[in-house]
Short mmCIF file of C-alpha atoms and ligand atoms in Angstrom, two decimals:
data_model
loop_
_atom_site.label_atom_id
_atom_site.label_comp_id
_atom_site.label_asym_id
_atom_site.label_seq_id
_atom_site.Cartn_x
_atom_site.Cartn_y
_atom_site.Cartn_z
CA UNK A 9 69.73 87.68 124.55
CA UNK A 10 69.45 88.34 128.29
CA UNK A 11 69.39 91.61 129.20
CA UNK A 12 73.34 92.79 129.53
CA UNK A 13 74.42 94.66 133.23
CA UNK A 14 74.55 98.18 131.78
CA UNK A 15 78.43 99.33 132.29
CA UNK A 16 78.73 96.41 130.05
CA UNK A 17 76.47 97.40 127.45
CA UNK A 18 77.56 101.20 127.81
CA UNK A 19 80.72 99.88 126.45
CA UNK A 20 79.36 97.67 123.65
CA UNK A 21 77.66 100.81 122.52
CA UNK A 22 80.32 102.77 122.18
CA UNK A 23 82.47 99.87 120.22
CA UNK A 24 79.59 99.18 118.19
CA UNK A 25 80.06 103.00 116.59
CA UNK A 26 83.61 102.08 115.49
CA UNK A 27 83.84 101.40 112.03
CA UNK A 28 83.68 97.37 111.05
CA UNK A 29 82.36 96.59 114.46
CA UNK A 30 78.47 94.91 114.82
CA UNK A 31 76.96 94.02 117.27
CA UNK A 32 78.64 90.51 117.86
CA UNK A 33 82.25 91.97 117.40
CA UNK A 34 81.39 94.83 120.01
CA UNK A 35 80.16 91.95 122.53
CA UNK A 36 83.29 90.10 121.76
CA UNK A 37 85.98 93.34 122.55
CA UNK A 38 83.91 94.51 125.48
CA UNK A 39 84.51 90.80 126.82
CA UNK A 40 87.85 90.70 126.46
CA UNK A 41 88.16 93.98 127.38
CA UNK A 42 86.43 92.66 130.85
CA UNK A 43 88.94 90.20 130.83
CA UNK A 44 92.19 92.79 131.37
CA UNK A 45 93.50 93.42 134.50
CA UNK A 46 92.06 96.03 136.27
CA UNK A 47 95.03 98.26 136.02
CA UNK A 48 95.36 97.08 132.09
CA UNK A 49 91.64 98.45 131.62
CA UNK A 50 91.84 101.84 133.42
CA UNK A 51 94.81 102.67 131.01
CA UNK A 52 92.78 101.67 128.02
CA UNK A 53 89.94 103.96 129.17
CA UNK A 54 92.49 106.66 130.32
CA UNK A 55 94.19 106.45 127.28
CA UNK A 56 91.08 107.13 125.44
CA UNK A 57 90.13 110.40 128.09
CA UNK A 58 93.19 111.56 127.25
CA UNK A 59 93.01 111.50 123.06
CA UNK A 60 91.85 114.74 122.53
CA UNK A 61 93.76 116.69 125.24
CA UNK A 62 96.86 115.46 123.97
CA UNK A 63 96.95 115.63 120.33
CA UNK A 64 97.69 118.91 118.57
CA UNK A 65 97.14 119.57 115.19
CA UNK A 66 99.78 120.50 113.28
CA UNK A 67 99.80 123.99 112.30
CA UNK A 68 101.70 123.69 108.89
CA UNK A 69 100.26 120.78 107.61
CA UNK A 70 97.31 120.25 109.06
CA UNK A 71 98.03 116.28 110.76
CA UNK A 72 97.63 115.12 114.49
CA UNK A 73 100.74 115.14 115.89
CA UNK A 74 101.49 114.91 119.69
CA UNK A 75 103.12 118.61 118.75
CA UNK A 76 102.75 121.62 116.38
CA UNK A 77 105.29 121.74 113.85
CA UNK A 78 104.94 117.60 113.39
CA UNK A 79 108.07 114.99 113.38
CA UNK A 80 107.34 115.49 110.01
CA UNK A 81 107.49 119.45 109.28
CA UNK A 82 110.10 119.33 111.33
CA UNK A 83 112.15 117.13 110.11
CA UNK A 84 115.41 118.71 109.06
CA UNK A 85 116.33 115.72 106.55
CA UNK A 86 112.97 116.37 104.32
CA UNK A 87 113.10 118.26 100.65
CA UNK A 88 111.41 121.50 101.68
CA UNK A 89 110.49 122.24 97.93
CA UNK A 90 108.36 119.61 97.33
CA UNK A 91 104.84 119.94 98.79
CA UNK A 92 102.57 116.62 98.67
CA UNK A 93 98.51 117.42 99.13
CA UNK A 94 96.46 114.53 100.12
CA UNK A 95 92.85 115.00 101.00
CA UNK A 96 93.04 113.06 104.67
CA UNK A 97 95.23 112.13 107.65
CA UNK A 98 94.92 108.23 106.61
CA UNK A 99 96.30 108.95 102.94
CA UNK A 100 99.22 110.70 104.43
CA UNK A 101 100.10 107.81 106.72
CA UNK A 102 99.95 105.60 104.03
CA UNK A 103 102.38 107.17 102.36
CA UNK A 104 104.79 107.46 104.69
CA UNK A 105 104.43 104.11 105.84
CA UNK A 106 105.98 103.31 102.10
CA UNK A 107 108.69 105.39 103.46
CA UNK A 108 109.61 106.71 99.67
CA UNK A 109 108.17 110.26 100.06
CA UNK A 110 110.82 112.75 101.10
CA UNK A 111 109.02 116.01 100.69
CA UNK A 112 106.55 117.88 103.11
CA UNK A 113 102.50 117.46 103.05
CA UNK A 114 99.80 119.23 103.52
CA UNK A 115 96.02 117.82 104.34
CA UNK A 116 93.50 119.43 102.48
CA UNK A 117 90.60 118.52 104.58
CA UNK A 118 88.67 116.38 102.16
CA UNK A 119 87.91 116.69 98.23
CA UNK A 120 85.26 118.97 96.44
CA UNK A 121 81.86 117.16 96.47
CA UNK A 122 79.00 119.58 95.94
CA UNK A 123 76.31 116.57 96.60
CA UNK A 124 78.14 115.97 100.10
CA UNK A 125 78.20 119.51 100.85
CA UNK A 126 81.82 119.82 99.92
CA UNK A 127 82.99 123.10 98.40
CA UNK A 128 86.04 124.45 97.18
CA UNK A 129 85.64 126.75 100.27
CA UNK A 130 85.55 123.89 102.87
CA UNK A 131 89.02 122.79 101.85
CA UNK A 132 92.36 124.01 103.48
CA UNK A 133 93.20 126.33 100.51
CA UNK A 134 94.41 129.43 103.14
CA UNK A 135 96.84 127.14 104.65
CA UNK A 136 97.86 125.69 101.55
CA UNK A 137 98.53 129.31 99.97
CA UNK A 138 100.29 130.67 102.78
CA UNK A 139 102.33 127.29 102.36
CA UNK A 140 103.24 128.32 98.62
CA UNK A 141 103.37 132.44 99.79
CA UNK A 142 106.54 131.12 101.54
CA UNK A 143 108.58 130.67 98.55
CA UNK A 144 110.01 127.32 99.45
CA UNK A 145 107.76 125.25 97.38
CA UNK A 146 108.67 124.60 93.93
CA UNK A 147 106.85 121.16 93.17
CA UNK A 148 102.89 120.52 94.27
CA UNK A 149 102.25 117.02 94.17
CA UNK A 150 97.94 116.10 94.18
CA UNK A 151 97.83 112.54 95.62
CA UNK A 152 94.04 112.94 95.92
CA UNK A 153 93.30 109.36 94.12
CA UNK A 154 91.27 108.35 91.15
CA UNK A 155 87.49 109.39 92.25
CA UNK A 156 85.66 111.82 90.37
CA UNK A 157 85.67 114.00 93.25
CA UNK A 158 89.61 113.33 93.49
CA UNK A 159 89.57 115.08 89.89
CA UNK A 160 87.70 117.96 90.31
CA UNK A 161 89.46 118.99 93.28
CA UNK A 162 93.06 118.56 91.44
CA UNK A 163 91.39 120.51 88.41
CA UNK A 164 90.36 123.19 91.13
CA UNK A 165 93.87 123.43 92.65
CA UNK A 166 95.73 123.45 89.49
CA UNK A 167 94.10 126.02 88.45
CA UNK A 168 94.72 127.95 91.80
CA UNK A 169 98.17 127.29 91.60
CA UNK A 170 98.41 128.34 88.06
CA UNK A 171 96.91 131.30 88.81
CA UNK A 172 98.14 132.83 91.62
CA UNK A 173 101.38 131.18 91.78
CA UNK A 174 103.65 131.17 88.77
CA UNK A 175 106.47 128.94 88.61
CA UNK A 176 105.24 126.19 90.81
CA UNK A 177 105.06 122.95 89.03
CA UNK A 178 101.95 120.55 89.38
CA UNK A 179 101.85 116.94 89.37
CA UNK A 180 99.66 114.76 90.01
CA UNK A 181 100.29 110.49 90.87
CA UNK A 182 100.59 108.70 87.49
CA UNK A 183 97.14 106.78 86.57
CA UNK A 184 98.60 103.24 88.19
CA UNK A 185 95.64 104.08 90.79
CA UNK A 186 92.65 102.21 89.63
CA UNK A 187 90.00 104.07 88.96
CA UNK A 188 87.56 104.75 91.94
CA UNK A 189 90.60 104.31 94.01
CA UNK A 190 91.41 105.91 97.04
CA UNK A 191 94.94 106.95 98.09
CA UNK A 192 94.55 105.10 101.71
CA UNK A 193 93.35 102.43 100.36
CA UNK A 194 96.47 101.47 97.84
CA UNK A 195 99.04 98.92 98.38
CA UNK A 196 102.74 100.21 98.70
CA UNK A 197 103.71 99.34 95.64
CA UNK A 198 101.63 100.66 93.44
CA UNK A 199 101.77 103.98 95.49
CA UNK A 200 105.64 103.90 95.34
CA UNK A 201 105.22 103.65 91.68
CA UNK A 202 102.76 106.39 90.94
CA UNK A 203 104.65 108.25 92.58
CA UNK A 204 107.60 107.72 90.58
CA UNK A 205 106.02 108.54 87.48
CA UNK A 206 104.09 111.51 88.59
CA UNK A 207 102.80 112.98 86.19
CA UNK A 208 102.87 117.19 85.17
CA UNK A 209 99.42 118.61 85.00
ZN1 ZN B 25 103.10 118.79 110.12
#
């Protein structure tokens, strides 16, 4: 291929880092890209300056939010006893895009993973026990999914909870999740379900 003009290519490699985008997809969006109008383009780019500056993270559940408490922690309508821990942003907005979750969350940060560097210490586990040192929550629910690493990290926090918190009930999604299966990655349905039959751990 001819050598690109270099604002071009700057942008190709920067869409080529995106995930699902080669080399041919990031040569396709940086073309049409090109073909906005100038104002249309400046927005795009502004809007991406911006991202950082103006999303918070939410102090009580750990989610971007354009504030701190999030739509959702504050949301006067949600059960405040039930506390749902998923392991990242994307498994949150999954659920909630089912729209059958009433309770609060919490984001845990990842799952326990000792060959990826993952210990029990790299998880949220402060915020999540000065969650439960509240006194509100009465029901934890682990939608963490069906991974091995998903397991040892519900193991982990059930036994935390047990522990140091007597009287709060575990659950964890029923097995409808095939195994290997991610939370983010399920279809509402079957989420909607597992959910339903949660099971006590
Ligand atoms: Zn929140």
């Amino acid at each position: 291929m001819n050598k690109l003009p270099a604002p071009l290519q700057n942008v190709i490699n920067h869409l080529a880092r995106l995930p699902g985008m080669g080399p041919k997809s990031s040569l396709r969006s940086a073309l049409a890209i090109l073909k906005l109008s100038q104002s249309d383009a400046r927005d795009f780019g502004r809007a991406i300056y911006n991202l950082h500056d103006e999303l918070a993270l939410c102090a009580r559940c750990g989610s971007l939010a354009a504030q701190s408490p999030c739509s959702i922690c504050a949301d006067p309508n949600r059960a405040r006893d039930v506390l749902c821990l998923v392991s990242e942003w994307d498994s949150l907005l999954v659920m909630e895009e089912g729209g059958f979750y009433q309770g609060q969350y919490m984001i845990l940060g990842g799952l326990i993973s000792p060959l990826d560097n993952m210990p029990p210490e790299a998880l949220e586990l402060e915020r999540l026990r000065a969650r439960l040192r509240e006194g509100e929550i009465n029901e934890v629910v682990l939608a963490l999914g069906a991974t091995v690493e998903a397991d040892t990290t519900a193991q982990y926090i059930k036994d935390l909870i047990l522990r140091e918190f007597v009287g709060i009930r575990v659950f964890r999604l029923a097995q409808g999740i095939p195994q290997g299966g991610e939370v983010k990655h399920m279809d509402r349905e079957t989420l909607r379900q597992s959910l339903k039959y949660k099971q006590e751990i």
